[in-house]
Coordinates of N, CA and C in Angstrom, one line a residue:
X1 N -24.5 40.9 159.1 CA -24.9 39.5 158.8 C -24.1 38.6 159.8
X2 N -22.8 38.9 159.9 CA -22.0 38.1 160.8 C -22.4 38.2 162.2
X3 N -22.9 39.4 162.6 CA -23.3 39.6 164.0 C -24.6 38.8 164.2
X4 N -25.5 38.7 163.3 CA -26.7 37.9 163.4 C -26.4 36.5 163.6
X5 N -25.4 36.0 162.7 CA -25.0 34.6 162.8 C -24.4 34.3 164.1
X6 N -23.5 35.1 164.6 CA -22.8 34.9 165.9 C -23.8 34.9 167.1
X7 N -24.8 35.8 167.1 CA -25.8 35.9 168.1 C -26.6 34.6 168.1
X8 N -27.0 34.2 167.0 CA -27.9 33.0 166.8 C -27.2 31.8 167.3
X9 N -25.9 31.6 166.9 CA -25.1 30.4 167.3 C -24.9 30.4 168.8
X10 N -24.6 31.6 169.4 CA -24.4 31.7 170.8 C -25.6 31.3 171.6
X11 N -26.8 31.8 171.3 CA -28.0 31.5 172.0 C -28.4 30.0 171.8
X12 N -28.2 29.5 170.6 CA -28.5 28.1 170.3 C -27.6 27.2 171.2
X13 N -26.3 27.5 171.2 CA -25.5 26.6 172.0 C -25.8 26.7 173.5
X14 N -26.1 27.9 174.0 CA -26.5 28.1 175.4 C -27.7 27.3 175.7
X15 N -28.7 27.3 174.8 CA -29.9 26.5 175.1 C -29.7 25.0 175.1
X16 N -28.9 24.6 174.1 CA -28.5 23.2 174.1 C -27.8 22.7 175.3
X17 N -26.8 23.5 175.8 CA -26.1 23.1 177.0 C -27.0 23.1 178.2
X18 N -27.9 24.1 178.3 CA -28.8 24.2 179.4 C -29.8 23.1 179.4
X19 N -30.4 22.7 178.3 CA -31.3 21.6 178.3 C -30.6 20.3 178.6
X20 N -29.3 20.1 178.2 CA -28.6 18.9 178.5 C -28.3 18.9 180.0
X21 N -28.1 20.0 180.7 CA -27.8 20.0 182.1 C -29.1 19.7 182.9
X22 N -30.2 19.9 182.3 CA -31.5 19.6 183.0 C -31.7 18.1 183.1
X23 N -31.1 17.3 182.3 CA -31.2 15.9 182.4 C -32.1 15.3 181.3
X24 N -31.9 14.0 181.1 CA -32.6 13.3 180.0 C -34.1 13.1 180.3
X25 N -34.5 13.1 181.6 CA -35.9 12.9 181.9 C -36.7 14.1 181.4
X26 N -36.2 15.3 181.6 CA -36.9 16.5 181.1 C -37.0 16.5 179.6
X27 N -35.9 16.0 178.9 CA -36.0 16.1 177.5 C -37.0 15.1 176.9
X28 N -37.2 14.0 177.6 CA -38.1 13.0 177.1 C -39.5 13.2 177.6
X29 N -39.7 13.7 178.8 CA -41.0 13.9 179.3 C -41.2 15.3 179.9
X30 N -42.1 16.1 179.4 CA -42.2 17.5 179.8 C -43.3 17.5 180.9
X31 N -42.8 17.8 182.2 CA -43.7 18.1 183.3 C -44.2 19.5 183.1
X32 N -45.3 19.9 183.8 CA -45.8 21.3 183.6 C -44.7 22.4 183.8
X33 N -43.8 22.2 184.8 CA -42.7 23.2 185.0 C -41.8 23.2 183.8
X34 N -41.4 22.1 183.3 CA -40.5 22.0 182.1 C -41.2 22.6 180.9
X35 N -42.5 22.4 180.7 CA -43.2 23.0 179.6 C -43.2 24.5 179.6
X36 N -43.4 25.0 180.8 CA -43.4 26.5 181.0 C -42.0 27.0 180.7
X37 N -41.0 26.3 181.2 CA -39.6 26.7 181.0 C -39.3 26.7 179.5
X38 N -39.7 25.7 178.8 CA -39.4 25.6 177.3 C -40.0 26.7 176.6
X39 N -41.3 27.1 177.0 CA -41.9 28.2 176.3 C -41.2 29.5 176.6
X40 N -40.8 29.7 177.8 CA -40.1 31.0 178.1 C -38.7 31.1 177.4
X41 N -38.0 30.0 177.4 CA -36.7 30.0 176.8 C -36.8 30.3 175.3
X42 N -37.8 29.7 174.6 CA -38.0 30.0 173.2 C -38.2 31.5 172.9
X43 N -39.1 32.1 173.8 CA -39.4 33.5 173.6 C -38.1 34.4 173.9
X44 N -37.4 34.1 175.0 CA -36.3 34.8 175.4 C -35.2 34.8 174.3
X45 N -35.0 33.6 173.7 CA -34.0 33.4 172.7 C -34.3 34.1 171.4
X46 N -35.6 34.2 171.1 CA -36.1 34.7 169.8 C -35.9 36.2 169.7
X47 N -36.1 36.9 170.8 CA -36.0 38.4 170.7 C -34.6 38.9 170.4
X48 N -33.5 38.4 171.1 CA -32.2 38.9 170.7 C -31.7 38.5 169.3
X49 N -32.3 37.4 168.9 CA -31.9 36.9 167.5 C -32.4 37.8 166.4
X50 N -33.6 38.4 166.7 CA -34.3 39.2 165.7 C -34.0 40.7 165.8
X51 N -33.8 41.2 167.0 CA -33.7 42.6 167.3 C -32.2 42.9 167.7
X52 N -31.4 43.4 166.7 CA -30.0 43.6 167.0 C -29.8 44.9 167.9
X53 N -30.8 45.6 168.1 CA -30.7 46.8 169.0 C -30.7 46.4 170.5
X54 N -31.1 45.1 170.7 CA -31.1 44.6 172.1 C -29.7 43.9 172.4
X55 N -29.0 44.4 173.4 CA -27.7 43.7 173.8 C -27.9 42.2 174.0
X56 N -27.0 41.4 173.5 CA -27.0 40.0 173.7 C -27.2 39.5 175.1
X57 N -26.6 40.3 176.0 CA -26.7 39.9 177.4 C -28.1 40.0 177.9
X58 N -29.0 40.8 177.3 CA -30.4 40.9 177.7 C -31.1 39.5 177.5
X59 N -30.6 38.8 176.6 CA -31.1 37.5 176.3 C -30.4 36.4 177.1
X60 N -29.1 36.5 177.2 CA -28.3 35.4 177.9 C -28.6 35.4 179.4
X61 N -28.7 36.5 180.0 CA -28.8 36.6 181.5 C -30.2 35.9 181.9
X62 N -31.3 36.3 181.3 CA -32.6 35.6 181.7 C -32.6 34.1 181.4
X63 N -32.0 33.7 180.3 CA -31.9 32.3 180.0 C -31.1 31.5 181.1
X64 N -30.0 32.1 181.4 CA -29.1 31.4 182.4 C -29.9 31.4 183.8
X65 N -30.5 32.5 184.1 CA -31.3 32.5 185.4 C -32.4 31.5 185.4
X66 N -33.1 31.3 184.3 CA -34.2 30.3 184.3 C -33.6 28.9 184.4
X67 N -32.5 28.7 183.7 CA -31.9 27.3 183.7 C -31.4 27.0 185.1
X68 N -30.8 28.0 185.8 CA -30.4 27.8 187.2 C -31.6 27.5 188.1
X69 N -32.6 28.3 187.9 CA -33.8 28.1 188.7 C -34.4 26.7 188.5
X70 N -34.4 26.3 187.3 CA -34.9 25.0 187.0 C -34.1 23.9 187.7
X71 N -32.8 24.0 187.7 CA -32.0 23.0 188.3 C -32.1 23.0 189.8
X72 N -32.3 24.2 190.4 CA -32.5 24.3 191.8 C -33.8 23.7 192.2
X73 N -34.9 23.9 191.4 CA -36.2 23.3 191.7 C -36.1 21.8 191.5
X74 N -35.3 21.3 190.6 CA -35.2 19.9 190.4 C -34.6 19.2 191.7
X75 N -33.6 19.9 192.2 CA -33.0 19.3 193.5 C -34.0 19.4 194.6
X76 N -34.8 20.5 194.7 CA -35.7 20.7 195.8 C -36.9 19.7 195.7
X77 N -37.3 19.4 194.5 CA -38.4 18.5 194.3 C -38.0 17.0 194.6
X78 N -36.7 16.7 194.5 CA -36.2 15.4 194.9 C -36.3 15.3 196.4
X79 N -36.2 16.4 197.2 CA -36.1 16.3 198.6 C -37.5 16.6 199.2
X80 N -38.4 17.3 198.5 CA -39.7 17.6 199.1 C -40.8 17.1 198.3
X81 N -41.6 16.2 198.9 CA -42.8 15.6 198.2 C -43.8 16.6 198.0
X82 N -44.0 17.5 198.9 CA -45.1 18.6 198.8 C -44.8 19.5 197.6
X83 N -43.5 19.9 197.5 CA -43.1 20.8 196.4 C -43.3 20.0 195.1
X84 N -42.9 18.7 195.1 CA -43.1 18.0 193.9 C -44.5 17.9 193.4
X85 N -45.4 17.7 194.4 CA -46.8 17.6 194.0 C -47.3 18.9 193.5
X86 N -46.8 20.0 194.2 CA -47.3 21.4 193.8 C -46.9 21.7 192.4
X87 N -45.6 21.3 192.0 CA -45.1 21.7 190.7 C -45.5 20.7 189.6
X88 N -45.5 19.4 189.9 CA -45.8 18.4 188.9 C -47.1 17.7 189.0
X89 N -47.8 17.9 190.1 CA -49.1 17.2 190.3 C -49.0 15.8 190.7
X90 N -50.1 15.1 190.7 CA -50.1 13.7 191.1 C -50.7 12.8 190.0
X91 N -50.2 11.6 189.8 CA -50.8 10.7 188.9 C -52.3 10.5 189.2
X92 N -53.1 10.3 188.2 CA -54.6 10.1 188.4 C -55.0 8.8 187.9
X93 N -55.7 8.0 188.7 CA -56.3 6.7 188.3 C -57.6 7.0 187.6
X94 N -57.7 6.8 186.3 CA -58.9 7.1 185.6 C -59.7 5.8 185.2
X95 N -59.1 4.6 185.3 CA -59.8 3.4 185.2 C -59.4 2.4 186.3
X96 N -60.4 1.8 187.0 CA -60.1 0.9 188.1 C -61.0 -0.3 187.9
X97 N -60.3 -1.5 187.7 CA -61.0 -2.8 187.6 C -62.1 -2.7 186.5
X98 N -61.6 -2.2 185.3 CA -62.5 -2.1 184.2 C -63.5 -1.0 184.2
X99 N -63.6 -0.2 185.2 CA -64.6 0.8 185.3 C -63.9 2.2 185.2
X100 N -64.5 3.0 184.3 CA -64.0 4.4 184.2 C -64.4 5.2 185.4
X101 N -63.5 5.9 186.1 CA -63.7 6.8 187.2 C -64.1 8.1 186.6
X102 N -65.4 8.4 186.5 CA -65.8 9.6 185.7 C -65.4 10.9 186.4
X103 N -65.4 10.9 187.7 CA -65.1 12.2 188.4 C -63.6 12.5 188.2
X104 N -62.8 11.4 188.3 CA -61.3 11.6 188.1 C -61.0 12.0 186.6
X105 N -61.8 11.4 185.7 CA -61.6 11.7 184.3 C -62.0 13.2 184.0
X106 N -63.0 13.6 184.7 CA -63.4 15.0 184.6 C -62.4 16.0 185.2
X107 N -61.8 15.6 186.3 CA -60.8 16.4 186.9 C -59.6 16.6 186.0
X108 N -59.2 15.6 185.3 CA -58.1 15.7 184.4 C -58.4 16.3 183.0
X109 N -59.7 16.6 182.8 CA -60.2 17.2 181.6 C -59.9 16.3 180.4
X110 N -60.0 15.0 180.6 CA -59.8 14.0 179.6 C -61.2 13.4 179.2
X111 N -61.4 13.4 177.9 CA -62.7 12.9 177.4 C -62.6 11.4 177.2
X112 N -63.8 10.7 177.3 CA -63.8 9.2 177.0 C -63.1 8.9 175.7
X113 N -63.3 9.7 174.7 CA -62.7 9.4 173.4 C -61.2 9.4 173.5
X114 N -60.7 10.4 174.2 CA -59.2 10.5 174.3 C -58.7 9.3 175.1
X115 N -59.5 8.9 176.1 CA -59.0 7.7 176.9 C -59.0 6.5 176.1
X116 N -60.0 6.3 175.3 CA -60.0 5.1 174.4 C -58.9 5.2 173.3
X117 N -58.6 6.4 172.9 CA -57.6 6.5 171.9 C -56.2 6.2 172.5
X118 N -56.0 6.6 173.7 CA -54.7 6.3 174.4 C -54.6 4.8 174.6
X119 N -55.7 4.1 175.0 CA -55.7 2.7 175.2 C -55.4 2.0 173.9
X120 N -56.0 2.4 172.8 CA -55.8 1.8 171.5 C -54.4 1.9 171.0
X121 N -53.7 3.0 171.4 CA -52.3 3.2 171.0 C -51.4 2.1 171.7
X122 N -51.9 1.6 172.8 CA -51.2 0.6 173.5 C -51.7 -0.8 173.2
X123 N -52.6 -0.9 172.2 CA -53.1 -2.2 171.7 C -54.2 -2.7 172.6
X124 N -54.9 -1.9 173.3 CA -56.0 -2.3 174.2 C -57.3 -1.8 173.6
X125 N -58.2 -2.7 173.4 CA -59.5 -2.3 172.8 C -60.7 -2.6 173.8
X126 N -60.4 -3.4 174.8 CA -61.5 -3.9 175.7 C -61.2 -3.3 177.1
X127 N -62.0 -2.4 177.6 CA -61.8 -1.8 178.9 C -61.9 -2.8 180.0
X128 N -62.7 -3.9 179.8 CA -62.8 -4.9 180.8 C -61.5 -5.6 181.2
X129 N -60.5 -5.5 180.3 CA -59.2 -6.2 180.5 C -58.3 -5.3 181.3
X130 N -58.7 -4.0 181.5 CA -57.8 -3.1 182.2 C -58.1 -3.1 183.7
X131 N -57.1 -3.4 184.5 CA -57.2 -3.3 185.9 C -57.1 -1.9 186.4
X132 N -56.0 -1.2 185.9 CA -55.8 0.2 186.3 C -55.3 0.9 185.0
X133 N -55.8 2.1 184.8 CA -55.2 3.0 183.8 C -54.9 4.3 184.6
X134 N -53.7 4.7 184.5 CA -53.2 5.9 185.3 C -52.7 7.0 184.4
X135 N -53.2 8.2 184.5 CA -52.7 9.3 183.8 C -51.6 9.9 184.6
X136 N -50.4 9.8 184.0 CA -49.1 10.2 184.7 C -49.0 11.7 184.6
X137 N -48.1 12.3 185.5 CA -48.0 13.7 185.5 C -47.4 14.3 184.2
X138 N -46.7 13.4 183.4 CA -46.2 13.8 182.1 C -47.3 13.9 181.0
X139 N -48.5 13.4 181.4 CA -49.6 13.4 180.4 C -49.7 12.0 179.7
X140 N -48.8 11.1 180.0 CA -48.9 9.8 179.4 C -49.9 8.9 180.2
X141 N -50.5 7.9 179.4 CA -51.4 7.0 180.1 C -50.7 5.7 180.3
X142 N -50.7 5.2 181.5 CA -50.1 3.9 181.8 C -51.3 2.9 182.0
X143 N -51.3 1.8 181.4 CA -52.3 0.8 181.5 C -51.8 -0.5 182.1
X144 N -52.4 -1.0 183.1 CA -52.1 -2.3 183.7 C -53.2 -3.3 183.5
X145 N -52.9 -4.3 182.8 CA -54.0 -5.3 182.5 C -54.1 -6.3 183.6
X146 N -55.3 -7.0 183.7 CA -55.4 -8.2 184.5 C -54.4 -9.2 184.2
X147 N -53.9 -10.0 185.2 CA -52.9 -11.0 184.9 C -53.3 -12.0 183.8
X148 N -54.6 -12.3 183.7 CA -55.0 -13.3 182.7 C -55.1 -12.7 181.3
X149 N -55.0 -11.3 181.2 CA -55.1 -10.7 179.9 C -53.7 -10.2 179.4
X150 N -52.7 -10.4 180.2 CA -51.3 -10.0 179.8 C -50.7 -11.0 178.9
X151 N -49.8 -10.6 178.0 CA -49.1 -11.5 177.2 C -48.3 -12.5 178.0
X152 N -48.3 -13.8 177.6 CA -47.6 -14.8 178.3 C -46.1 -14.6 178.1
X153 N -45.4 -14.8 179.2 CA -43.9 -14.7 179.1 C -43.3 -16.0 178.9
X154 N -42.0 -16.1 178.5 CA -41.3 -17.3 178.3 C -41.3 -18.1 179.6
X155 N -41.1 -17.4 180.8 CA -41.0 -18.1 182.1 C -42.3 -18.8 182.4
X156 N -43.5 -18.1 182.1 CA -44.8 -18.7 182.4 C -45.1 -19.9 181.5
X157 N -44.5 -19.9 180.3 CA -44.7 -21.0 179.4 C -43.7 -22.1 179.6
X158 N -42.8 -22.0 180.5 CA -41.8 -23.0 180.8 C -40.7 -23.0 179.8
X159 N -40.4 -21.9 179.1 CA -39.4 -21.9 178.1 C -38.2 -21.2 178.6
X160 N -37.1 -21.5 178.0 CA -35.8 -20.9 178.4 C -35.5 -19.8 177.3
X161 N -35.5 -18.6 177.7 CA -35.2 -17.5 176.8 C -33.7 -17.2 176.8
X162 N -33.2 -17.0 175.6 CA -31.8 -16.7 175.4 C -31.7 -15.2 175.3
X163 N -30.8 -14.6 176.1 CA -30.6 -13.2 176.1 C -29.5 -12.9 175.1
X164 N -29.9 -12.0 174.2 CA -28.9 -11.6 173.2 C -28.0 -10.4 173.7
X165 N -28.5 -9.7 174.7 CA -27.8 -8.6 175.2 C -27.9 -7.3 174.4
X166 N -27.2 -6.3 174.8 CA -27.3 -5.0 174.1 C -26.5 -5.0 172.9
X167 N -27.1 -4.7 171.7 CA -26.2 -4.7 170.5 C -25.5 -3.4 170.5
X168 N -24.2 -3.5 170.0 CA -23.4 -2.3 169.8 C -23.2 -2.0 168.4
X169 N -23.2 -0.7 168.0 CA -23.0 -0.4 166.6 C -21.5 -0.4 166.3
X170 N -21.1 -1.2 165.2 CA -19.7 -1.3 164.8 C -19.5 -0.5 163.5
X171 N -20.6 -0.3 162.7 CA -20.5 0.5 161.5 C -21.8 1.3 161.4
X172 N -21.6 2.6 161.2 CA -22.7 3.5 161.1 C -22.5 4.4 159.9
X173 N -23.3 4.1 158.9 CA -23.2 4.9 157.6 C -21.8 4.9 157.0
X174 N -21.2 3.7 157.0 CA -19.9 3.6 156.4 C -18.7 3.9 157.3
X175 N -19.0 4.3 158.6 CA -18.0 4.7 159.5 C -17.8 3.6 160.6
X176 N -16.6 3.1 160.7 CA -16.3 2.0 161.7 C -16.1 2.5 163.0
X177 N -16.6 1.8 164.1 CA -16.4 2.2 165.5 C -15.4 1.2 166.1
X178 N -14.1 1.5 166.1 CA -13.1 0.6 166.6 C -13.3 0.3 168.1
X179 N -13.8 1.2 168.9 CA -14.0 1.0 170.3 C -15.0 0.0 170.6
X180 N -16.1 0.0 169.8 CA -17.2 -1.0 170.0 C -16.7 -2.4 169.6
X181 N -15.9 -2.4 168.6 CA -15.3 -3.7 168.1 C -14.5 -4.3 169.3
X182 N -13.7 -3.5 169.9 CA -12.8 -4.0 171.0 C -13.7 -4.4 172.2
X183 N -14.8 -3.7 172.4 CA -15.7 -4.1 173.6 C -16.3 -5.4 173.4
X184 N -16.5 -5.8 172.1 CA -17.0 -7.2 171.8 C -15.9 -8.2 171.6
X185 N -14.6 -7.8 171.8 CA -13.5 -8.7 171.7 C -13.2 -9.0 170.2
X186 N -13.5 -8.1 169.3 CA -13.4 -8.4 167.9 C -12.3 -7.4 167.3
X187 N -11.9 -7.7 166.1 CA -10.9 -6.8 165.5 C -11.3 -6.6 164.0
X188 N -10.4 -5.9 163.3 CA -10.6 -5.6 161.9 C -10.7 -6.8 161.0
X189 N -9.9 -7.8 161.3 CA -9.9 -9.0 160.5 C -11.3 -9.7 160.6
X190 N -11.9 -9.8 161.8 CA -13.2 -10.3 161.9 C -14.2 -9.5 161.1
X191 N -14.1 -8.2 161.2 CA -15.0 -7.3 160.4 C -14.9 -7.5 158.9
X192 N -13.6 -7.7 158.5 CA -13.4 -7.9 157.0 C -14.0 -9.3 156.6
X193 N -13.9 -10.3 157.4 CA -14.5 -11.6 157.1 C -16.1 -11.5 157.0
X194 N -16.6 -10.7 158.0 CA -18.1 -10.5 158.0 C -18.5 -9.8 156.7
X195 N -17.8 -8.8 156.3 CA -18.2 -8.0 155.1 C -18.1 -8.9 153.9
X196 N -17.0 -9.7 153.8 CA -16.8 -10.6 152.7 C -17.9 -11.7 152.6
X197 N -18.4 -12.1 153.8 CA -19.5 -13.1 153.8 C -20.8 -12.6 153.3
X198 N -20.9 -11.2 153.4 CA -22.1 -10.6 152.9 C -21.9 -10.0 151.5
X199 N -20.8 -10.4 150.9 CA -20.5 -9.9 149.5 C -20.1 -8.5 149.4
X200 N -19.6 -7.9 150.5 CA -19.2 -6.5 150.5 C -17.7 -6.3 150.5
X201 N -17.2 -5.2 149.9 CA -15.8 -5.0 149.8 C -15.3 -4.1 150.9
X202 N -16.1 -3.2 151.4 CA -15.6 -2.3 152.4 C -16.7 -1.8 153.3
X203 N -16.4 -1.2 154.4 CA -17.4 -0.7 155.4 C -18.2 0.4 154.8
X204 N -17.7 1.1 153.7 CA -18.4 2.2 153.1 C -19.7 1.7 152.5
X205 N -19.8 0.4 152.2 CA -21.0 -0.1 151.6 C -22.1 -0.5 152.7
X206 N -21.8 -0.3 153.9 CA -22.7 -0.7 155.0 C -23.4 0.6 155.6
X207 N -24.7 0.5 155.7 CA -25.5 1.6 156.4 C -25.4 1.4 157.9
X208 N -25.7 0.2 158.4 CA -25.7 -0.1 159.8 C -25.3 -1.5 160.0
X209 N -24.4 -1.7 161.0 CA -24.0 -3.1 161.4 C -23.8 -3.1 163.0
X210 N -24.5 -4.0 163.6 CA -24.4 -4.1 165.1 C -24.0 -5.6 165.4
X211 N -23.5 -5.7 166.6 CA -23.1 -7.0 167.2 C -23.6 -7.1 168.6
X212 N -24.4 -8.1 169.0 CA -24.9 -8.2 170.3 C -23.9 -9.0 171.2
X213 N -24.2 -9.3 172.4 CA -23.3 -9.9 173.4 C -23.1 -11.4 173.1
X214 N -24.0 -12.0 172.3 CA -23.8 -13.4 171.9 C -23.2 -13.5 170.5
X215 N -22.7 -12.4 170.0 CA -22.1 -12.4 168.7 C -23.0 -12.4 167.5
X216 N -24.3 -12.1 167.8 CA -25.2 -12.0 166.7 C -25.0 -10.7 165.9
X217 N -25.0 -10.8 164.6 CA -24.7 -9.7 163.7 C -26.0 -9.3 162.9
X218 N -26.2 -8.0 163.0 CA -27.3 -7.4 162.1 C -26.5 -6.4 161.1
X219 N -26.8 -6.6 159.8 CA -26.2 -5.8 158.8 C -27.2 -5.3 157.8
X220 N -27.2 -4.0 157.6 CA -28.0 -3.3 156.5 C -27.1 -2.6 155.6
X221 N -27.2 -3.0 154.3 CA -26.4 -2.4 153.3 C -26.8 -1.0 152.9
X222 N -25.9 -0.2 152.4 CA -26.2 1.1 151.9 C -27.1 1.0 150.7
X223 N -28.1 1.9 150.6 CA -28.9 1.9 149.3 C -28.0 2.6 148.3
X224 N -28.3 2.2 147.1 CA -27.4 2.8 146.0 C -27.5 4.3 145.9
X225 N -26.4 4.9 146.0 CA -26.3 6.4 146.0 C -26.8 7.0 147.3
X226 N -26.9 6.2 148.4 CA -27.6 6.7 149.6 C -26.6 7.2 150.6
X227 N -25.3 7.0 150.5 CA -24.4 7.4 151.6 C -24.3 8.9 151.6
X228 N -24.5 9.5 152.8 CA -24.4 11.0 153.0 C -23.6 11.4 154.1

């Protein structure tokens, strides 16, 4: 039992470290090469976890080799456009000036219903408002509207927008983050005053508290019996 536990933890940590080394782009968007890699890694890790007759190295070595190959290919694709196109493909324009490019849509094996569904997910219901719709290599659809159909910005309306900046978490599930307090030029006394102003006695009663660059505070209290 302990052997099974140790093998599982070892392979799990190896996969986590490997995926982290691949970078955040691969974690958030799976290109074809990354999708194949993920499928292979899952299979390679599953076999040594289940079959104790197979040496652990038989699972570790192929996983490390694939991760190394993936990182090498990532470097090469940065330097070679041809290799990048070969491995990742090219973005495809499927809508141009409100017109569906049927041949391109057919090449991508995307149905009109799927196209309309992707547009609706972006809040677009009228194809005539779409100047370009591009199917990215990650499988996501990017839609560019005509200028007259885009939401008006504060600059276009002649308004002055106030930037609140990036909010930092100062309390997370009852736990205070002193470093983030210092980054905002704040201290424990300020925090205690804020808690008192909200009728709270301690940080343990706070689920989330953030402070932005302008000093704006967002505070959500713990639900009763909800702290975990």
